[in-house]
Short mmCIF file of C-alpha atoms in Angstrom, two decimals:
data_model
loop_
_atom_site.label_atom_id
_atom_site.label_comp_id
_atom_site.label_asym_id
_atom_site.label_seq_id
_atom_site.Cartn_x
_atom_site.Cartn_y
_atom_site.Cartn_z
CA MET A 1 34.72 76.08 103.09
CA GLN A 2 33.29 73.46 100.83
CA SER A 3 32.00 71.59 103.87
CA LEU A 4 29.57 74.50 104.47
CA LEU A 5 27.84 73.97 101.19
CA PRO A 6 25.21 71.40 102.25
CA ASP A 7 24.05 73.37 105.30
CA SER A 8 24.09 76.67 103.31
CA MET A 9 21.71 75.18 100.70
CA GLU A 10 19.31 74.06 103.46
CA TRP A 11 19.31 77.57 104.93
CA LEU A 12 17.89 78.83 101.69
CA GLN A 13 14.50 77.46 102.82
CA ASP A 14 14.61 79.04 106.24
CA ALA A 15 11.59 81.04 107.24
CA CYS A 16 13.79 83.96 108.36
CA ARG A 17 14.57 86.43 105.60
CA GLU A 18 17.99 87.31 107.15
CA VAL A 19 19.04 83.68 107.17
CA ARG A 20 18.16 83.24 103.49
CA VAL A 21 20.04 86.41 102.52
CA GLY A 22 23.07 85.42 104.60
CA SER A 23 23.00 81.93 103.07
CA LEU A 24 23.07 83.31 99.56
CA MET A 25 25.90 85.66 100.30
CA LEU A 26 27.88 82.74 101.85
CA LEU A 27 27.11 80.55 98.83
CA ARG A 28 28.54 83.16 96.47
CA ASN A 29 31.83 83.05 98.48
CA ILE A 30 31.79 79.24 98.39
CA LEU A 31 31.11 79.26 94.64
CA SER A 32 34.04 81.54 94.07
CA TYR A 33 36.20 79.09 96.05
CA LEU A 34 34.95 76.14 93.97
CA GLU A 35 35.71 78.05 90.80
CA GLN A 36 39.36 78.24 91.80
CA LYS A 37 39.41 74.49 92.79
CA GLY A 38 37.45 73.21 89.84
CA SER A 39 33.76 72.45 89.47
CA ASN A 40 32.00 70.18 91.91
CA PRO A 41 29.02 67.81 91.31
CA ILE A 42 27.15 69.43 94.26
CA VAL A 43 26.63 72.59 92.27
CA LEU A 44 23.81 70.72 90.46
CA GLN A 45 22.01 70.42 93.73
CA LEU A 46 22.62 74.14 94.34
CA ALA A 47 21.04 75.00 91.00
CA GLU A 48 17.93 73.00 91.98
CA LYS A 49 17.73 74.80 95.30
CA LEU A 50 18.08 78.24 93.65
CA LEU A 51 15.28 78.07 91.13
CA PRO A 52 12.40 78.33 93.70
CA ARG A 53 14.09 81.29 95.33
CA PHE A 54 13.53 83.31 92.12
CA ASP A 55 9.96 83.75 93.43
CA ASP A 56 10.92 84.41 97.04
CA GLU A 57 8.74 87.00 98.79
CA ASP A 58 11.80 89.01 99.61
CA SER A 59 13.28 91.08 96.78
CA ARG A 60 16.87 90.85 98.09
CA VAL A 61 16.62 87.04 98.10
CA ARG A 62 15.24 87.01 94.54
CA GLU A 63 18.06 89.21 93.39
CA LEU A 64 20.84 87.27 95.04
CA SER A 65 19.51 83.89 93.95
CA MET A 66 19.44 85.02 90.35
CA LEU A 67 22.96 86.43 90.46
CA LEU A 68 24.23 83.27 92.14
CA PHE A 69 22.51 81.18 89.47
CA LYS A 70 24.22 83.38 86.81
CA ASP A 71 27.60 82.78 88.50
CA LEU A 72 26.86 79.03 88.61
CA LEU A 73 26.22 78.86 84.92
CA GLU A 74 29.46 80.62 84.12
CA ILE A 75 31.75 78.29 86.13
CA VAL A 76 30.42 74.83 85.53
CA VAL A 77 32.40 72.69 83.07
CA GLY A 78 32.54 69.17 81.70
CA LYS A 79 29.89 66.59 82.71
CA ASN A 80 28.38 68.90 85.22
CA LYS A 81 27.67 71.40 82.48
CA ARG A 82 25.72 68.81 80.46
CA ASN A 83 23.75 67.81 83.58
CA LEU A 84 23.00 71.50 84.30
CA LYS A 85 21.31 72.05 80.93
CA GLN A 86 17.87 71.03 82.21
CA HIS A 87 18.08 73.54 85.06
CA ALA A 88 19.10 76.26 82.64
CA GLN A 89 16.05 75.51 80.45
CA ARG A 90 13.75 75.49 83.45
CA SER A 91 15.13 78.94 84.44
CA LEU A 92 14.09 80.70 81.21
CA VAL A 93 10.43 81.41 81.92
CA PRO A 94 10.89 82.59 85.54
CA LEU A 95 13.80 84.81 84.56
CA PHE A 96 11.95 86.21 81.56
CA LEU A 97 8.85 87.03 83.64
CA HIS A 98 10.94 88.61 86.43
CA MET A 99 12.32 91.09 83.92
CA SER A 100 9.02 92.78 84.64
CA ASP A 101 9.58 92.68 88.43
CA LYS A 102 8.46 95.90 90.06
CA VAL A 103 11.83 95.96 91.99
CA GLN A 104 14.30 97.30 89.53
CA ARG A 105 17.34 95.51 90.92
CA VAL A 106 15.48 92.16 90.63
CA ALA A 107 14.52 92.96 87.05
CA GLN A 108 18.13 93.76 86.31
CA ALA A 109 19.43 90.60 87.97
CA SER A 110 16.93 88.40 86.05
CA GLN A 111 18.04 90.09 82.80
CA GLU A 112 21.68 89.32 83.54
CA ALA A 113 20.90 85.79 84.56
CA LEU A 114 18.82 85.24 81.38
CA VAL A 115 21.72 86.37 79.23
CA SER A 116 23.97 83.88 80.96
CA ALA A 117 21.35 81.11 80.63
CA ALA A 118 21.06 81.80 76.90
CA GLN A 119 24.80 81.80 76.51
CA PHE A 120 25.03 78.54 78.48
CA LEU A 121 22.46 76.99 76.14
CA LYS A 122 24.24 78.43 73.07
CA TRP A 123 21.10 80.31 72.13
CA GLU A 124 22.43 83.44 70.43
CA GLU A 125 19.13 84.99 69.44
CA LEU A 126 17.76 84.76 72.98
CA LYS A 127 20.98 86.18 74.42
CA GLN A 128 20.84 89.22 72.17
CA LEU A 129 17.14 89.85 72.94
CA ALA A 130 17.79 89.52 76.65
CA ARG A 131 20.67 92.02 76.46
CA ARG A 132 18.37 94.47 74.75
CA ALA A 133 15.58 93.68 77.16
CA GLU A 134 13.06 93.12 74.31
CA THR A 135 10.63 91.29 76.53
CA TRP A 136 7.85 90.83 73.89
CA LYS A 137 10.30 89.19 71.48
CA ILE A 138 11.89 87.10 74.21
CA GLY A 139 8.54 85.44 74.92
CA GLU A 140 7.97 84.66 71.30
CA CYS A 141 11.59 83.41 70.89
CA VAL A 142 11.24 81.02 73.87
CA LEU A 143 8.02 79.56 72.47
CA LEU A 144 9.13 79.22 68.83
CA ARG A 145 12.36 77.49 69.76
CA ASP A 146 10.70 74.30 70.97
CA ARG A 147 6.89 73.98 70.75
CA SER A 148 7.07 70.58 72.47
CA ARG A 149 7.79 72.45 75.71
CA ALA A 150 4.55 74.54 75.46
CA GLU A 151 2.80 72.72 78.34
CA GLN A 152 5.94 73.07 80.52
CA HIS A 153 5.90 76.85 79.80
CA LEU A 154 2.24 76.96 80.68
CA ARG A 155 2.77 75.16 84.02
CA GLN A 156 5.55 77.58 84.91
CA SER A 157 3.47 80.58 83.95
CA LEU A 158 0.32 79.67 85.97
CA PRO A 159 1.59 80.57 89.48
CA TYR A 160 2.46 84.08 88.35
CA LEU A 161 -1.14 84.83 87.71
CA GLU A 162 -1.58 85.05 91.46
CA ASN A 163 1.67 86.94 92.18
CA PRO A 164 1.24 90.04 94.33
CA ASP A 165 3.24 92.06 91.77
CA ALA A 166 0.76 93.32 89.19
CA SER A 167 3.49 93.68 86.58
CA LEU A 168 4.38 89.99 86.90
CA ARG A 169 0.71 88.97 86.63
CA GLU A 170 0.35 91.03 83.43
CA ALA A 171 3.62 89.50 82.01
CA ALA A 172 2.27 86.01 82.80
CA VAL A 173 -1.03 86.63 81.07
CA ARG A 174 0.57 88.07 77.96
CA PHE A 175 3.05 85.16 77.88
CA ILE A 176 0.28 82.52 78.16
CA ALA A 177 -1.74 84.30 75.48
CA LEU A 178 1.28 83.98 73.10
CA GLN A 179 1.22 80.18 73.40
CA PRO A 180 -0.35 78.21 70.48
CA LEU A 181 -2.70 76.25 72.70
CA GLU A 182 -6.12 77.43 71.73
CA ASN A 183 -6.68 74.16 69.77
CA ASP A 184 -5.00 71.95 72.33
CA ALA A 185 -6.56 68.48 72.77
CA GLU A 186 -6.86 69.03 76.49
CA PRO A 187 -10.03 71.11 77.31
CA LEU A 188 -8.44 72.45 80.51
CA VAL A 189 -5.66 74.00 78.53
CA ARG A 190 -8.02 75.44 75.82
CA CYS A 191 -10.19 76.92 78.57
CA LEU A 192 -7.25 78.61 80.30
CA VAL A 193 -5.77 80.06 77.21
CA SER A 194 -9.17 81.34 75.91
CA GLN A 195 -9.87 83.11 79.25
CA THR A 196 -6.49 84.67 79.54
CA ILE A 197 -6.76 86.11 76.02
CA MET A 198 -10.23 87.49 76.96
CA ASN A 199 -8.70 89.13 80.07
CA LEU A 200 -6.17 90.88 77.81
CA ARG A 201 -8.95 92.43 75.83
CA VAL A 202 -11.35 93.37 78.62
CA PRO A 203 -10.33 95.93 81.29
CA ARG A 204 -10.14 94.46 84.76
CA ARG A 205 -12.40 95.93 87.48
CA THR A 206 -10.17 94.76 90.27
CA SER A 207 -6.47 94.96 90.86
CA ARG A 208 -5.95 91.21 91.21
CA PHE A 209 -6.25 88.63 88.47
CA HIS A 210 -7.90 85.57 90.20
CA LEU A 211 -6.52 82.29 88.86
CA GLY A 212 -9.41 80.25 90.24
CA ALA A 213 -11.90 82.35 88.24
CA LEU A 214 -10.48 81.36 84.89
CA CYS A 215 -12.69 78.32 84.47
CA PRO A 216 -14.51 75.76 86.63
CA TRP A 217 -12.08 72.97 85.75
CA LEU A 218 -8.91 74.79 86.67
CA PRO A 219 -8.64 73.29 90.16
CA ARG A 220 -8.43 69.88 88.58
CA ALA A 221 -5.77 71.09 86.13
CA TRP A 222 -3.76 72.53 88.95
CA ALA A 223 -3.95 69.19 90.81
CA ARG A 224 -2.86 67.28 87.74
CA TRP A 225 0.15 69.57 87.20
CA HIS A 226 1.09 69.83 90.88
CA PRO A 227 0.53 66.36 92.34
CA PRO A 228 0.88 66.05 96.18
CA ALA A 229 4.33 64.98 97.37
CA ARG A 230 4.63 61.38 98.34
CA THR A 231 5.34 60.69 101.98
#
């Protein structure tokens, strides 16, 4: 069964929704098998593949990927556990934001995964807040824990401003507004934060929050934070 793992991870990126769902279900079975046999280094690759699926257009894929990530965090031991720490940290903002997902089962899966991520990171306060689904306090908790990660949190939040789910867009705007970046040395960051705070205070006339309208320099900021892949 372990031999199916590399192909199953590649299927996660398939254009067909049924293939992605089937791959996640197969991966859960494989992960259960690996738990009985002991942890395997390839689970680190699996964690990296799962994070982008949190934002999949299909709600079932989002749900299953979060639950699989939760299972992964709970079985990894030893050196692999240390190496998985970065993935666990990167999962915090997406999981927190998806607690506002309009699909209830996705919101529930993200909450469960966030609890497991907090436990994995030995972050008791975050774990308790996630269990109680105190979303406002979760955002503050994540930011206050390590202010040096503020720009990383901002980068992770930006794409959600264009998410088709209005509840996720609102959650992203509120999370960005919490970040202590209004006096940041980078004018692009100051502009973005100031404009998002303004959008919190002024009722929107349209149903979509347009990321590109935040400020004239934002396209350059996006390019800086999302450089093209090298060929």
